[in-house]
């Protein structure tokens, strides 16, 4: 039995802690804030409650596996999962609307044909077939195995299949997500649908590799799920599972250093000068934070991926509305920008700023647990913004409310009050510089969108969570916990679950 110190109580860190405790190790989690869950937080006021982080759960199998492996108890015994149907409603720039069924290729094809015209659904359906091929090729090395030492193979290999495109008498293949939309989907609305998946993860579709096609495929193939009571309930369930497995938590405990003894991690040093000895250290913190904890030690080996470019953040607006949620309202609506080029230039240009007309995701759960009574509604608006956005967030929130009014008639007349959550708020909660939000790992693109390995240049020190392999997002965080637990329990020969 080894003593293991875990830095941070985010979802990946707690997933690793629970698995390590079940394997017989003595695990202590040190969290600098006063609660668990990382980005999965909750805001409450006047009987309203809101998720301030992710609002939906893709790929729930990751957390189902965690609960079975740490207690032979179904996840559904701890939280109530609800499959969202339709998976999303989309309001396009020209006013066209479409609601896409959850996990139904035939239903999606039919809905797109009806809304966008004959042939649109078939083109999207053909794209999903190619996206599935990319998923099948990339899934195991990108998600289920530790990062390959020869990660350059992943950096150079594009898993999205070639679809030759005749242009200037030459056959070309789509190298970016935007090119897939232009060459293969051939409809600005389908292109907007495709690119919105990249934008939601803070990726520029003009530079994101074609392998980003796996992002919409994940939603299509595995469904979109909501946790009754909000995603904070999932964090609570994982925290309680850790407690049940005798994981110890110390809140308000900031780790400032990692003890290095003879070239191996030997514990952690806290802000108050206390040293907690450990045979292994698992760090669920951003890279720059971790670098500051390990003084004079090179964490990155020669086979390590290059530093990732800066990631955008999110601006979230919480709306308390008078009047109940109308019957048949979609849980999630994406209101697309009226000027995609201007939005992408604002977000990813040389001098990033807040878009004048952003794409806004509107979440309307219709969950009685989130409102004081049936005559009120809790709505969350989310938009991608640059990390460390310096412009007035109140002005951007007003723009987002104006955009959301396209999806919610009479929105301003129903508004009781609103709260804004900025990148600075995300930074305070997660410790990420500027409130940046990590994206999932993607193949190709010369390794730009890979994440650092879970092992480090310091023996006994491992990284977990969205800033390490396999990247950001709730499922990926859970996967990182499984990988780190496997590497510690089975050693460097661990190659992932079979």
mmCIF file of N, CA, C and O in Angstrom, residues 129-195:
data_model
loop_
_atom_site.group_PDB
_atom_site.id
_atom_site.type_symbol
_atom_site.label_atom_id
_atom_site.label_comp_id
_atom_site.label_asym_id
_atom_site.label_seq_id
_atom_site.Cartn_x
_atom_site.Cartn_y
_atom_site.Cartn_z
ATOM 1 N N UNK A 129 -20.592 9.024 -41.365
ATOM 2 C CA UNK A 129 -19.940 7.741 -41.663
ATOM 3 C C UNK A 129 -18.429 7.926 -41.703
ATOM 4 O O UNK A 129 -17.662 7.119 -41.148
ATOM 5 N N UNK A 130 -17.967 9.000 -42.342
ATOM 6 C CA UNK A 130 -16.524 9.262 -42.389
ATOM 7 C C UNK A 130 -15.988 9.630 -40.996
ATOM 8 O O UNK A 130 -14.881 9.244 -40.625
ATOM 9 N N UNK A 131 -16.796 10.380 -40.240
ATOM 10 C CA UNK A 131 -16.385 10.740 -38.883
ATOM 11 C C UNK A 131 -16.257 9.499 -38.006
ATOM 12 O O UNK A 131 -15.363 9.422 -37.147
ATOM 13 N N UNK A 132 -17.126 8.521 -38.238
ATOM 14 C CA UNK A 132 -17.017 7.275 -37.477
ATOM 15 C C UNK A 132 -15.703 6.571 -37.789
ATOM 16 O O UNK A 132 -15.054 6.012 -36.886
ATOM 17 N N UNK A 133 -15.277 6.607 -39.045
ATOM 18 C CA UNK A 133 -14.010 5.993 -39.410
ATOM 19 C C UNK A 133 -12.857 6.692 -38.682
ATOM 20 O O UNK A 133 -11.929 6.037 -38.187
ATOM 21 N N UNK A 134 -12.917 8.015 -38.616
ATOM 22 C CA UNK A 134 -11.892 8.756 -37.881
ATOM 23 C C UNK A 134 -11.909 8.380 -36.406
ATOM 24 O O UNK A 134 -10.851 8.219 -35.776
ATOM 25 N N UNK A 135 -13.099 8.240 -35.834
ATOM 26 C CA UNK A 135 -13.233 7.846 -34.431
ATOM 27 C C UNK A 135 -12.641 6.465 -34.195
ATOM 28 O O UNK A 135 -11.879 6.253 -33.245
ATOM 29 N N UNK A 136 -12.965 5.511 -35.063
ATOM 30 C CA UNK A 136 -12.460 4.150 -34.897
ATOM 31 C C UNK A 136 -10.937 4.108 -34.967
ATOM 32 O O UNK A 136 -10.294 3.318 -34.264
ATOM 33 N N UNK A 137 -10.346 4.953 -35.825
ATOM 34 C CA UNK A 137 -8.897 4.964 -35.968
ATOM 35 C C UNK A 137 -8.205 5.645 -34.787
ATOM 36 O O UNK A 137 -7.101 5.257 -34.397
ATOM 37 N N UNK A 138 -8.828 6.663 -34.234
ATOM 38 C CA UNK A 138 -8.163 7.489 -33.226
ATOM 39 C C UNK A 138 -8.532 7.143 -31.795
ATOM 40 O O UNK A 138 -7.793 7.487 -30.863
ATOM 41 N N UNK A 139 -9.652 6.470 -31.588
ATOM 42 C CA UNK A 139 -10.196 6.292 -30.239
ATOM 43 C C UNK A 139 -9.185 5.682 -29.271
ATOM 44 O O UNK A 139 -8.933 6.237 -28.191
ATOM 45 N N UNK A 140 -8.606 4.558 -29.630
ATOM 46 C CA UNK A 140 -7.747 3.885 -28.660
ATOM 47 C C UNK A 140 -6.469 4.668 -28.353
ATOM 48 O O UNK A 140 -6.172 4.928 -27.176
ATOM 49 N N UNK A 141 -5.663 5.066 -29.347
ATOM 50 C CA UNK A 141 -4.430 5.784 -28.980
ATOM 51 C C UNK A 141 -4.658 7.149 -28.365
ATOM 52 O O UNK A 141 -3.830 7.616 -27.576
ATOM 53 N N UNK A 142 -5.779 7.779 -28.685
ATOM 54 C CA UNK A 142 -6.014 9.131 -28.165
ATOM 55 C C UNK A 142 -6.734 9.149 -26.829
ATOM 56 O O UNK A 142 -6.606 10.106 -26.066
ATOM 57 N N UNK A 143 -7.504 8.099 -26.528
ATOM 58 C CA UNK A 143 -8.356 8.154 -25.344
ATOM 59 C C UNK A 143 -8.128 7.005 -24.359
ATOM 60 O O UNK A 143 -8.320 7.190 -23.162
ATOM 61 N N UNK A 144 -7.767 5.854 -24.831
ATOM 62 C CA UNK A 144 -7.767 4.676 -23.975
ATOM 63 C C UNK A 144 -6.382 4.177 -23.603
ATOM 64 O O UNK A 144 -6.248 3.249 -22.803
ATOM 65 N N UNK A 145 -5.338 4.765 -24.190
ATOM 66 C CA UNK A 145 -3.975 4.356 -23.889
ATOM 67 C C UNK A 145 -3.166 5.553 -23.407
ATOM 68 O O UNK A 145 -3.467 6.695 -23.782
ATOM 69 N N UNK A 146 -2.123 5.308 -22.596
ATOM 70 C CA UNK A 146 -1.208 6.409 -22.296
ATOM 71 C C UNK A 146 -0.620 6.955 -23.597
ATOM 72 O O UNK A 146 -0.528 6.244 -24.596
ATOM 73 N N UNK A 147 -0.217 8.205 -23.576
ATOM 74 C CA UNK A 147 0.323 8.824 -24.784
ATOM 75 C C UNK A 147 1.538 8.046 -25.273
ATOM 76 O O UNK A 147 2.459 7.754 -24.507
ATOM 77 N N UNK A 148 1.511 7.720 -26.560
ATOM 78 C CA UNK A 148 2.618 6.949 -27.131
ATOM 79 C C UNK A 148 3.930 7.710 -27.012
ATOM 80 O O UNK A 148 3.972 8.930 -27.240
ATOM 81 N N UNK A 149 5.046 7.017 -26.702
ATOM 82 C CA UNK A 149 6.354 7.691 -26.737
ATOM 83 C C UNK A 149 6.653 8.274 -28.122
ATOM 84 O O UNK A 149 7.251 9.338 -28.238
ATOM 85 N N UNK A 150 6.226 7.553 -29.168
ATOM 86 C CA UNK A 150 6.391 8.084 -30.529
ATOM 87 C C UNK A 150 5.115 8.820 -30.948
ATOM 88 O O UNK A 150 4.498 8.524 -31.966
ATOM 89 N N UNK A 151 4.753 9.827 -30.133
ATOM 90 C CA UNK A 151 3.512 10.558 -30.360
ATOM 91 C C UNK A 151 3.503 11.259 -31.719
ATOM 92 O O UNK A 151 2.433 11.632 -32.216
ATOM 93 N N UNK A 152 4.676 11.413 -32.342
ATOM 94 C CA UNK A 152 4.723 12.076 -33.643
ATOM 95 C C UNK A 152 3.881 11.344 -34.682
ATOM 96 O O UNK A 152 3.402 11.959 -35.636
ATOM 97 N N UNK A 153 3.693 10.034 -34.492
ATOM 98 C CA UNK A 153 2.829 9.287 -35.409
ATOM 99 C C UNK A 153 1.412 9.837 -35.359
ATOM 100 O O UNK A 153 0.746 10.015 -36.389
ATOM 101 N N UNK A 154 0.932 10.137 -34.142
ATOM 102 C CA UNK A 154 -0.401 10.723 -33.995
ATOM 103 C C UNK A 154 -0.437 12.135 -34.561
ATOM 104 O O UNK A 154 -1.456 12.576 -35.093
ATOM 105 N N UNK A 155 0.675 12.840 -34.438
ATOM 106 C CA UNK A 155 0.722 14.217 -34.907
ATOM 107 C C UNK A 155 0.660 14.304 -36.420
ATOM 108 O O UNK A 155 0.124 15.257 -36.988
ATOM 109 N N UNK A 156 1.202 13.297 -37.084
ATOM 110 C CA UNK A 156 1.286 13.333 -38.537
ATOM 111 C C UNK A 156 0.151 12.581 -39.214
ATOM 112 O O UNK A 156 -0.181 12.855 -40.372
ATOM 113 N N UNK A 157 -0.445 11.631 -38.520
ATOM 114 C CA UNK A 157 -1.468 10.777 -39.129
ATOM 115 C C UNK A 157 -2.838 11.416 -38.975
ATOM 116 O O UNK A 157 -3.312 11.636 -37.863
ATOM 117 N N UNK A 158 -3.493 11.708 -40.089
ATOM 118 C CA UNK A 158 -4.841 12.272 -40.080
ATOM 119 C C UNK A 158 -5.851 11.133 -40.208
ATOM 120 O O UNK A 158 -5.924 10.473 -41.258
ATOM 121 N N UNK A 159 -6.606 10.841 -39.152
ATOM 122 C CA UNK A 159 -7.528 9.698 -39.202
ATOM 123 C C UNK A 159 -8.778 9.926 -40.039
ATOM 124 O O UNK A 159 -9.458 8.966 -40.407
ATOM 125 N N UNK A 160 -9.093 11.191 -40.355
ATOM 126 C CA UNK A 160 -10.281 11.445 -41.164
ATOM 127 C C UNK A 160 -10.005 10.994 -42.587
ATOM 128 O O UNK A 160 -9.000 11.391 -43.188
ATOM 129 N N UNK A 161 -10.864 10.155 -43.176
ATOM 130 C CA UNK A 161 -10.574 9.578 -44.495
ATOM 131 C C UNK A 161 -10.543 10.631 -45.598
ATOM 132 O O UNK A 161 -11.253 11.635 -45.543
ATOM 133 N N UNK A 162 -9.700 10.373 -46.589
ATOM 134 C CA UNK A 162 -9.574 11.293 -47.709
ATOM 135 C C UNK A 162 -10.826 11.247 -48.576
ATOM 136 O O UNK A 162 -11.316 10.176 -48.928
ATOM 137 N N UNK A 163 -11.342 12.429 -48.888
ATOM 138 C CA UNK A 163 -12.447 12.560 -49.841
ATOM 139 C C UNK A 163 -11.948 13.524 -50.915
ATOM 140 O O UNK A 163 -11.967 14.737 -50.712
ATOM 141 N N UNK A 164 -11.430 13.006 -52.032
ATOM 142 C CA UNK A 164 -10.822 13.891 -53.037
ATOM 143 C C UNK A 164 -11.779 14.986 -53.479
ATOM 144 O O UNK A 164 -12.979 14.766 -53.649
ATOM 145 N N UNK A 165 -11.233 16.158 -53.618
ATOM 146 C CA UNK A 165 -12.015 17.319 -54.051
ATOM 147 C C UNK A 165 -11.339 17.929 -55.260
ATOM 148 O O UNK A 165 -10.167 18.304 -55.205
ATOM 149 N N UNK A 166 -12.057 17.990 -56.373
ATOM 150 C CA UNK A 166 -11.500 18.540 -57.595
ATOM 151 C C UNK A 166 -11.446 20.066 -57.485
ATOM 152 O O UNK A 166 -12.454 20.729 -57.284
ATOM 153 N N UNK A 167 -10.237 20.578 -57.607
ATOM 154 C CA UNK A 167 -10.082 22.024 -57.562
ATOM 155 C C UNK A 167 -8.850 22.390 -58.379
ATOM 156 O O UNK A 167 -7.765 21.876 -58.128
ATOM 157 N N UNK A 168 -9.036 23.255 -59.326
ATOM 158 C CA UNK A 168 -7.940 23.650 -60.211
ATOM 159 C C UNK A 168 -7.277 22.421 -60.842
ATOM 160 O O UNK A 168 -6.052 22.328 -60.954
ATOM 161 N N UNK A 169 -8.144 21.456 -61.239
ATOM 162 C CA UNK A 169 -7.715 20.245 -61.942
ATOM 163 C C UNK A 169 -6.839 19.341 -61.080
ATOM 164 O O UNK A 169 -6.157 18.461 -61.589
ATOM 165 N N UNK A 170 -6.850 19.556 -59.755
ATOM 166 C CA UNK A 170 -6.080 18.705 -58.858
ATOM 167 C C UNK A 170 -6.996 18.118 -57.791
ATOM 168 O O UNK A 170 -7.959 18.760 -57.382
ATOM 169 N N UNK A 171 -6.702 16.903 -57.370
ATOM 170 C CA UNK A 171 -7.471 16.284 -56.289
ATOM 171 C C UNK A 171 -6.882 16.723 -54.956
ATOM 172 O O UNK A 171 -5.684 16.580 -54.717
ATOM 173 N N UNK A 172 -7.722 17.294 -54.081
ATOM 174 C CA UNK A 172 -7.270 17.739 -52.773
ATOM 175 C C UNK A 172 -8.148 17.108 -51.703
ATOM 176 O O UNK A 172 -9.308 16.786 -51.949
ATOM 177 N N UNK A 173 -7.610 16.933 -50.528
ATOM 178 C CA UNK A 173 -8.393 16.402 -49.410
ATOM 179 C C UNK A 173 -8.570 17.502 -48.372
ATOM 180 O O UNK A 173 -7.729 18.397 -48.234
ATOM 181 N N UNK A 174 -9.674 17.419 -47.652
ATOM 182 C CA UNK A 174 -9.939 18.405 -46.609
ATOM 183 C C UNK A 174 -8.927 18.223 -45.491
ATOM 184 O O UNK A 174 -8.800 17.141 -44.919
ATOM 185 N N UNK A 175 -8.206 19.296 -45.172
ATOM 186 C CA UNK A 175 -7.230 19.229 -44.103
ATOM 187 C C UNK A 175 -7.696 19.870 -42.820
ATOM 188 O O UNK A 175 -7.100 19.675 -41.769
ATOM 189 N N UNK A 176 -8.769 20.666 -42.890
ATOM 190 C CA UNK A 176 -9.322 21.327 -41.708
ATOM 191 C C UNK A 176 -10.815 21.082 -41.639
ATOM 192 O O UNK A 176 -11.451 20.683 -42.628
ATOM 193 N N UNK A 177 -11.376 21.367 -40.490
ATOM 194 C CA UNK A 177 -12.812 21.198 -40.327
ATOM 195 C C UNK A 177 -13.582 22.143 -41.247
ATOM 196 O O UNK A 177 -14.613 21.775 -41.812
ATOM 197 N N UNK A 178 -13.083 23.355 -41.405
ATOM 198 C CA UNK A 178 -13.755 24.308 -42.286
ATOM 199 C C UNK A 178 -13.780 23.813 -43.723
ATOM 200 O O UNK A 178 -14.761 24.015 -44.453
ATOM 201 N N UNK A 179 -12.725 23.143 -44.154
ATOM 202 C CA UNK A 179 -12.701 22.613 -45.516
ATOM 203 C C UNK A 179 -13.689 21.476 -45.688
ATOM 204 O O UNK A 179 -14.292 21.327 -46.759
ATOM 205 N N UNK A 180 -13.886 20.671 -44.644
ATOM 206 C CA UNK A 180 -14.931 19.637 -44.709
ATOM 207 C C UNK A 180 -16.283 20.289 -44.967
ATOM 208 O O UNK A 180 -17.065 19.852 -45.812
ATOM 209 N N UNK A 181 -16.561 21.357 -44.211
ATOM 210 C CA UNK A 181 -17.842 22.034 -44.373
ATOM 211 C C UNK A 181 -18.027 22.602 -45.764
ATOM 212 O O UNK A 181 -19.092 22.477 -46.376
ATOM 213 N N UNK A 182 -16.967 23.233 -46.295
ATOM 214 C CA UNK A 182 -17.079 23.876 -47.603
ATOM 215 C C UNK A 182 -17.112 22.873 -48.745
ATOM 216 O O UNK A 182 -17.897 23.025 -49.698
ATOM 217 N N UNK A 183 -16.287 21.833 -48.677
ATOM 218 C CA UNK A 183 -16.133 20.929 -49.806
ATOM 219 C C UNK A 183 -17.100 19.752 -49.770
ATOM 220 O O UNK A 183 -17.563 19.306 -50.819
ATOM 221 N N UNK A 184 -17.388 19.246 -48.558
ATOM 222 C CA UNK A 184 -18.169 18.024 -48.464
ATOM 223 C C UNK A 184 -19.639 18.282 -48.101
ATOM 224 O O UNK A 184 -20.524 17.563 -48.557
ATOM 225 N N UNK A 185 -19.894 19.286 -47.272
ATOM 226 C CA UNK A 185 -21.276 19.557 -46.854
ATOM 227 C C UNK A 185 -21.975 20.530 -47.795
ATOM 228 O O UNK A 185 -23.195 20.452 -47.985
ATOM 229 N N UNK A 186 -21.245 21.492 -48.326
ATOM 230 C CA UNK A 186 -21.729 22.385 -49.399
ATOM 231 C C UNK A 186 -23.031 23.098 -49.034
ATOM 232 O O UNK A 186 -23.924 23.253 -49.857
ATOM 233 N N UNK A 187 -23.115 23.528 -47.805
ATOM 234 C CA UNK A 187 -24.271 24.302 -47.345
ATOM 235 C C UNK A 187 -23.790 25.108 -46.156
ATOM 236 O O UNK A 187 -23.248 24.547 -45.203
ATOM 237 N N UNK A 188 -23.973 26.416 -46.188
ATOM 238 C CA UNK A 188 -23.443 27.252 -45.105
ATOM 239 C C UNK A 188 -24.049 26.891 -43.756
ATOM 240 O O UNK A 188 -23.396 27.037 -42.720
ATOM 241 N N UNK A 189 -25.275 26.404 -43.763
ATOM 242 C CA UNK A 189 -25.907 26.038 -42.494
ATOM 243 C C UNK A 189 -25.334 24.727 -41.961
ATOM 244 O O UNK A 189 -25.081 24.595 -40.757
ATOM 245 N N UNK A 190 -25.108 23.752 -42.844
ATOM 246 C CA UNK A 190 -24.451 22.527 -42.400
ATOM 247 C C UNK A 190 -23.029 22.824 -41.930
ATOM 248 O O UNK A 190 -22.553 22.237 -40.952
ATOM 249 N N UNK A 191 -22.355 23.727 -42.625
ATOM 250 C CA UNK A 191 -21.012 24.114 -42.195
ATOM 251 C C UNK A 191 -21.055 24.751 -40.816
ATOM 252 O O UNK A 191 -20.195 24.483 -39.964
ATOM 253 N N UNK A 192 -22.050 25.596 -40.579
ATOM 254 C CA UNK A 192 -22.188 26.227 -39.265
ATOM 255 C C UNK A 192 -22.467 25.178 -38.190
ATOM 256 O O UNK A 192 -21.931 25.250 -37.073
ATOM 257 N N UNK A 193 -23.304 24.187 -38.520
ATOM 258 C CA UNK A 193 -23.593 23.097 -37.588
ATOM 259 C C UNK A 193 -22.310 22.359 -37.232
ATOM 260 O O UNK A 193 -22.024 22.092 -36.052
ATOM 261 N N UNK A 194 -21.509 22.039 -38.236
ATOM 262 C CA UNK A 194 -20.254 21.332 -38.012
ATOM 263 C C UNK A 194 -19.289 22.170 -37.177
ATOM 264 O O UNK A 194 -18.733 21.704 -36.175
ATOM 265 N N UNK A 195 -19.102 23.416 -37.578
ATOM 266 C CA UNK A 195 -18.108 24.257 -36.920
ATOM 267 C C UNK A 195 -18.493 24.629 -35.504
ATOM 268 O O UNK A 195 -17.625 24.915 -34.669
#
